[in-house]
Coordinates of C-alpha atoms in Angstrom, one line a residue:
M5 CA 48.4 -59.2 -17.9
K6 CA 49.8 -57.6 -14.6
K7 CA 51.3 -54.8 -16.7
F8 CA 48.0 -54.3 -18.4
Y9 CA 46.1 -54.0 -15.1
L10 CA 48.9 -51.7 -13.7
L11 CA 48.7 -49.5 -16.8
F12 CA 44.9 -49.4 -16.5
T13 CA 45.0 -48.5 -12.9
V14 CA 47.4 -45.6 -13.5
M15 CA 45.2 -44.3 -16.3
V16 CA 42.1 -44.4 -14.1
L17 CA 43.9 -42.5 -11.3
M18 CA 45.0 -39.9 -13.9
V19 CA 41.4 -39.5 -15.1
L20 CA 40.1 -39.1 -11.5
A21 CA 42.8 -36.6 -10.7
A22 CA 42.0 -34.6 -13.8
C23 CA 38.3 -34.7 -12.8
G24 CA 39.2 -33.6 -9.3
N25 CA 41.2 -30.7 -10.7
G26 CA 38.4 -29.7 -13.0
E27 CA 35.9 -29.8 -10.1
S28 CA 38.1 -27.7 -8.0
T29 CA 38.5 -25.1 -10.8
S30 CA 34.8 -25.2 -11.4
E31 CA 34.1 -24.6 -7.8
S32 CA 36.5 -21.7 -7.8
E33 CA 34.9 -20.2 -10.9
A34 CA 31.5 -20.7 -9.4
S35 CA 32.6 -18.8 -6.3
E36 CA 33.9 -16.0 -8.4
S37 CA 30.7 -15.9 -10.4
E38 CA 28.7 -15.4 -7.3
G39 CA 30.1 -11.8 -7.2
Q40 CA 31.3 -9.7 -4.4
E41 CA 29.6 -9.2 -1.1
T42 CA 26.6 -6.8 -1.1
V43 CA 24.8 -4.7 1.5
E44 CA 21.1 -3.9 1.4
V45 CA 20.3 -0.2 1.6
E46 CA 17.0 1.8 1.3
N47 CA 16.9 3.9 -1.9
Q48 CA 14.2 6.5 -1.2
F49 CA 13.8 9.8 -3.1
T50 CA 11.5 11.9 -5.2
I51 CA 11.7 12.1 -9.0
S52 CA 10.8 15.6 -10.1
D53 CA 9.8 16.3 -13.7
E54 CA 8.0 19.0 -15.5
S55 CA 4.7 17.9 -16.9
S56 CA 3.3 18.9 -20.3
D57 CA 1.4 21.9 -18.8
G58 CA 4.6 23.3 -17.3
E59 CA 3.7 22.2 -13.7
E60 CA 6.1 20.2 -11.6
A61 CA 5.2 16.5 -11.4
S62 CA 6.8 14.1 -8.9
E63 CA 7.0 10.4 -8.3
E64 CA 8.1 8.8 -5.0
V65 CA 10.7 6.0 -5.2
S66 CA 11.1 3.6 -2.3
E67 CA 13.0 0.5 -2.8
T68 CA 15.5 -1.8 -1.1
V69 CA 18.6 -2.4 -3.3
E70 CA 21.8 -4.4 -3.2
V71 CA 25.0 -2.4 -3.3
P72 CA 28.5 -3.9 -3.6
V73 CA 30.5 -3.7 -0.4
N74 CA 33.7 -1.8 -1.0
P75 CA 32.9 -0.9 -4.6
E76 CA 35.9 -0.2 -6.8
K77 CA 34.3 2.1 -9.3
V78 CA 32.0 4.8 -8.0
A79 CA 30.7 7.9 -9.8
V80 CA 29.6 10.6 -7.4
F81 CA 27.2 13.4 -8.3
D82 CA 26.7 14.7 -4.7
Y83 CA 29.6 16.7 -3.2
G84 CA 28.4 16.1 0.4
A85 CA 28.5 12.3 -0.2
L86 CA 31.9 12.7 -1.9
S87 CA 33.3 14.5 1.2
T88 CA 32.1 11.6 3.4
I89 CA 33.8 9.1 1.1
H90 CA 37.0 11.1 1.3
E91 CA 36.8 11.4 5.1
L92 CA 36.4 7.6 5.3
G93 CA 39.6 7.2 3.3
E94 CA 37.9 5.7 0.3
A95 CA 38.7 8.3 -2.4
D96 CA 40.5 5.7 -4.5
S97 CA 37.1 4.1 -5.2
V98 CA 35.9 7.2 -7.0
V99 CA 36.4 7.1 -10.8
G100 CA 34.7 10.3 -11.6
L101 CA 32.7 13.3 -10.4
P102 CA 31.2 16.5 -12.0
K103 CA 33.9 19.3 -11.8
G104 CA 32.6 21.8 -14.4
Q105 CA 35.0 23.7 -16.5
S106 CA 38.4 23.8 -14.9
A107 CA 37.0 22.3 -11.7
S108 CA 35.2 25.6 -11.2
T109 CA 32.4 24.1 -9.1
L110 CA 34.5 22.1 -6.7
P111 CA 34.5 23.4 -3.1
D112 CA 37.8 23.9 -1.3
E113 CA 37.0 20.9 0.8
L114 CA 37.2 18.7 -2.2
E115 CA 40.3 20.0 -3.9
A116 CA 41.9 16.6 -3.6
F117 CA 39.6 15.5 -6.5
Q118 CA 40.9 18.1 -9.0
G119 CA 43.5 15.7 -10.4
D120 CA 43.2 13.8 -13.7
E121 CA 42.9 10.5 -11.9
Y122 CA 39.3 11.5 -11.2
A123 CA 37.4 11.8 -14.5
N124 CA 35.4 15.0 -15.0
L125 CA 31.8 13.9 -15.5
G126 CA 30.4 17.2 -16.7
T127 CA 28.4 19.3 -14.3
L128 CA 25.8 18.6 -11.5
K129 CA 23.0 19.5 -13.9
D130 CA 24.5 18.2 -17.2
P131 CA 26.3 14.9 -16.7
D132 CA 28.7 13.5 -19.3
F133 CA 26.9 10.3 -20.0
E134 CA 29.5 9.2 -22.6
K135 CA 32.3 9.3 -20.0
I136 CA 30.1 7.4 -17.6
A137 CA 29.6 4.7 -20.3
E138 CA 33.3 4.6 -20.8
L139 CA 34.0 4.1 -17.1
Q140 CA 31.2 1.6 -16.3
P141 CA 30.9 2.4 -12.6
E142 CA 29.4 -0.1 -10.2
V143 CA 27.6 2.6 -8.2
I144 CA 26.3 6.0 -9.3
M145 CA 25.5 8.3 -6.3
I146 CA 23.0 11.1 -7.1
S147 CA 21.2 13.9 -5.4
G148 CA 18.2 16.1 -6.2
R149 CA 19.8 17.8 -9.2
Q150 CA 19.9 14.5 -11.1
A151 CA 16.7 13.1 -9.8
T152 CA 14.6 13.4 -13.0
S153 CA 13.2 10.6 -15.1
A154 CA 15.3 11.7 -18.1
M155 CA 18.6 11.7 -16.2
I156 CA 18.0 8.4 -14.4
D157 CA 17.1 6.8 -17.8
E158 CA 20.4 8.1 -19.2
F159 CA 22.4 6.8 -16.2
E160 CA 20.9 3.4 -16.7
K161 CA 21.6 3.4 -20.4
A162 CA 25.2 4.5 -19.9
A163 CA 25.9 2.0 -17.1
P164 CA 23.2 -0.7 -17.1
D165 CA 25.0 -2.7 -14.4
A166 CA 25.4 0.2 -12.0
Q167 CA 23.2 0.8 -9.0
V168 CA 21.9 4.4 -9.1
L169 CA 21.7 5.4 -5.4
Y170 CA 20.2 8.6 -4.0
V171 CA 22.4 10.0 -1.2
A172 CA 21.2 13.5 -0.4
P173 CA 19.2 14.5 2.7
S174 CA 15.8 16.1 2.4
N175 CA 14.8 19.4 4.2
E176 CA 12.6 17.5 6.7
N177 CA 14.6 16.2 9.7
Y178 CA 17.7 17.5 8.0
F179 CA 20.4 16.6 10.5
E180 CA 19.0 13.1 11.0
E181 CA 19.0 12.6 7.2
V182 CA 22.6 13.7 7.0
K183 CA 23.5 11.1 9.6
H184 CA 21.4 8.5 7.8
Y185 CA 23.3 8.9 4.6
T186 CA 26.7 9.1 6.3
Q187 CA 25.9 5.8 8.0
M188 CA 24.7 4.3 4.6
I189 CA 28.0 5.3 3.0
G190 CA 29.9 3.8 5.9
D191 CA 28.0 0.5 5.6
I192 CA 28.8 0.4 1.9
Y193 CA 32.5 0.8 2.5
D194 CA 32.4 -1.6 5.6
K195 CA 33.3 1.3 7.8
S196 CA 30.2 1.6 10.0
S197 CA 32.2 2.5 13.1
E198 CA 34.0 5.3 11.3
A199 CA 30.7 6.6 10.1
E200 CA 29.3 6.5 13.6
S201 CA 32.3 8.6 14.7
L202 CA 31.6 11.2 12.0
N203 CA 28.0 11.4 13.2
A204 CA 29.1 11.8 16.8
D205 CA 31.3 14.7 15.8
L206 CA 28.3 16.2 13.9
D207 CA 26.0 15.7 16.9
S208 CA 28.5 17.5 19.2
K209 CA 28.8 20.5 16.8
I210 CA 25.0 20.7 16.5
E211 CA 24.6 20.9 20.3
E212 CA 27.3 23.6 20.5
V213 CA 25.7 25.8 17.9
K214 CA 22.1 25.2 19.3
Q215 CA 23.3 26.5 22.7
K216 CA 24.9 29.6 21.1
V217 CA 21.7 30.3 19.1
A218 CA 19.7 29.9 22.3
D219 CA 21.9 32.6 23.9
T220 CA 21.0 35.2 21.3
D221 CA 17.7 37.1 21.1
E222 CA 18.3 38.5 17.6
T223 CA 16.1 37.6 14.6
M224 CA 17.8 36.1 11.6
L225 CA 17.2 36.5 7.8
F226 CA 18.8 34.0 5.4
I227 CA 19.3 35.7 2.0
M228 CA 20.3 34.2 -1.3
A229 CA 21.7 36.7 -3.9
N230 CA 21.6 35.8 -7.5
E231 CA 22.7 38.3 -10.2
G232 CA 21.3 41.2 -8.3
E233 CA 18.1 39.5 -7.2
L234 CA 17.4 38.6 -3.6
S235 CA 15.4 35.7 -2.1
A236 CA 14.8 34.7 1.4
H237 CA 14.6 31.2 2.9
G238 CA 12.8 30.4 6.2
P239 CA 11.4 27.6 8.3
G240 CA 10.5 24.5 6.5
G241 CA 12.5 25.4 3.4
R242 CA 15.8 24.5 1.8
Y243 CA 17.8 26.0 4.7
G244 CA 15.0 25.4 7.2
F245 CA 17.3 23.5 9.6
L246 CA 18.7 26.9 10.7
F247 CA 15.3 27.6 12.2
D248 CA 13.6 24.2 12.7
D249 CA 16.6 22.5 14.3
L250 CA 19.1 25.1 15.5
G251 CA 16.4 27.5 16.8
F252 CA 17.1 30.8 15.0
E253 CA 14.1 33.1 15.3
P254 CA 13.0 34.1 11.7
V255 CA 12.1 37.6 10.8
D256 CA 9.0 36.2 9.0
E257 CA 7.2 32.9 9.8
E258 CA 5.5 33.0 6.4
I259 CA 8.5 32.9 4.0
S260 CA 7.8 30.6 1.1
T261 CA 9.2 27.0 1.5
T262 CA 9.8 26.5 -2.2
R263 CA 13.3 25.4 -3.2
H264 CA 14.2 28.8 -4.6
G265 CA 12.9 30.7 -1.7
Q266 CA 10.8 33.9 -1.7
A267 CA 11.7 36.9 -3.8
I268 CA 12.2 39.9 -1.5
S269 CA 13.1 43.6 -1.8
Y270 CA 15.3 46.0 0.1
E271 CA 12.2 47.5 1.6
Y272 CA 11.3 44.0 2.9
I273 CA 14.6 43.7 4.7
N274 CA 14.3 47.2 6.1
D275 CA 10.8 46.5 7.4
R276 CA 11.7 43.2 9.0
N277 CA 15.0 44.6 10.5
P278 CA 16.9 41.4 11.2
G279 CA 19.6 41.3 13.8
I280 CA 21.7 38.8 11.8
I281 CA 21.8 38.2 8.1
L282 CA 23.3 35.1 6.6
A283 CA 24.0 35.8 2.9
L284 CA 24.6 33.2 0.2
D285 CA 25.8 34.3 -3.2
R286 CA 24.5 31.7 -5.7
G287 CA 26.4 33.5 -8.6
S288 CA 29.8 32.9 -7.1
A289 CA 28.9 29.2 -6.4
I290 CA 28.3 28.5 -10.1
G291 CA 31.1 30.7 -11.5
G292 CA 29.6 34.2 -11.5
E293 CA 31.3 37.3 -10.3
S294 CA 28.7 38.9 -8.1
S295 CA 29.0 39.2 -4.3
S296 CA 26.2 39.2 -1.8
S297 CA 28.1 41.9 0.2
T298 CA 28.0 44.1 -2.9
V299 CA 24.3 43.4 -3.5
L300 CA 23.5 44.3 0.1
D301 CA 25.3 47.6 -0.2
N302 CA 22.1 49.7 -0.5
N303 CA 21.0 52.9 1.2
V304 CA 17.5 51.5 1.9
I305 CA 18.9 49.0 4.4
Q306 CA 21.7 50.9 6.0
D307 CA 19.8 51.3 9.2
V308 CA 19.0 47.6 9.5
D309 CA 20.5 46.2 12.8
A310 CA 22.5 43.5 11.1
I311 CA 24.2 46.0 8.8
K312 CA 24.7 48.7 11.5
N313 CA 26.2 46.1 13.9
D314 CA 28.3 44.3 11.2
R315 CA 26.3 41.1 11.6
V316 CA 26.1 40.2 7.9
V317 CA 28.0 37.0 7.2
D318 CA 29.0 36.0 3.7
L319 CA 28.7 32.3 3.6
D320 CA 30.9 29.9 1.6
A321 CA 28.7 29.8 -1.5
K322 CA 30.0 26.4 -2.8
L323 CA 29.8 24.8 0.6
W324 CA 26.2 25.9 1.2
Y325 CA 24.8 25.8 -2.4
L326 CA 26.6 22.8 -3.8
A327 CA 28.2 20.7 -1.1
S328 CA 25.8 20.5 1.8
G329 CA 24.5 17.1 3.0
G330 CA 27.7 15.4 4.2
A331 CA 28.7 15.0 7.8
M332 CA 31.9 17.1 7.3
T333 CA 30.4 19.7 5.0
T334 CA 27.5 20.1 7.5
I335 CA 30.1 20.6 10.3
G336 CA 31.7 23.3 8.1
Q337 CA 28.4 25.0 7.7
L338 CA 27.8 25.0 11.5
E339 CA 31.3 26.5 12.0
E340 CA 30.4 29.4 9.8
I341 CA 27.2 29.9 11.8
E342 CA 29.3 30.0 15.0
Q343 CA 31.4 32.7 13.4
A344 CA 28.2 34.7 12.7
L345 CA 27.2 34.4 16.3
E346 CA 30.6 35.5 17.6
Q347 CA 30.8 38.7 15.5

């Protein structure tokens, strides 16, 4: 009888131990199932679509979303945000980005992403949704070029568990928006203090350039060249921060604020007679062969002050047209403006 009770006691203890182990395993699995830590961020942007009558229709998105902290698989469709991720030392989290054919659209600042370890996700305007579906990223970072209903739907179909997050600054309060998204990316990667440092560097450069702009009394014209055509950008527009925030005096206060600027002629440039011309060649940014310097080589404008005094600056087209919006890429833009003022 004693042996029976002893055997029974041992068996009970074994069952309890097994239950305890099972409970421990269960708790561990439950902990894992809770998922990784997340951070709340504001996802605010405008969805722009073309309506049935050919006019542009827009829808405002404003939501608070949960984004994984230190995500391991991020697809990035904004070069400015990508430069911030790289500067924060988190490039390993990037699984893919749009490179175009033979990495033709990557700015020099992002040459580190040319390698095959970073999948080519098509182009900024034509994402490779099949590759995105294959990679299944946790986060997809987008900007204005992808902010259409059709594209967002395709992103959600390709990677239904991914958070589609807008990370590009708007024209209004441009520098503050750049800093906002830099800080957002820092929070996502648990590197808030590093992001604050990047923003401090940006603030310092902004103040330096503002002072130099204040010291000049010359008017400025921002020109975009595109396959022989010229357009101007002024206050309140795509590159409005040059006037609204840095203080350049525009040659014309009434320049259209549309994203593509206002079509202008050589006669227009001659009549306005800018003291400084900042020239951006869209063609070279997207793989063309044209040059804004070549386009501006015209007899009609040879007596314009900016041309006579060699104050025409060819801007880094990829940096300005494709990669603006990050703290470091914005500092790069400001450094080019400094060069313009020192010529």
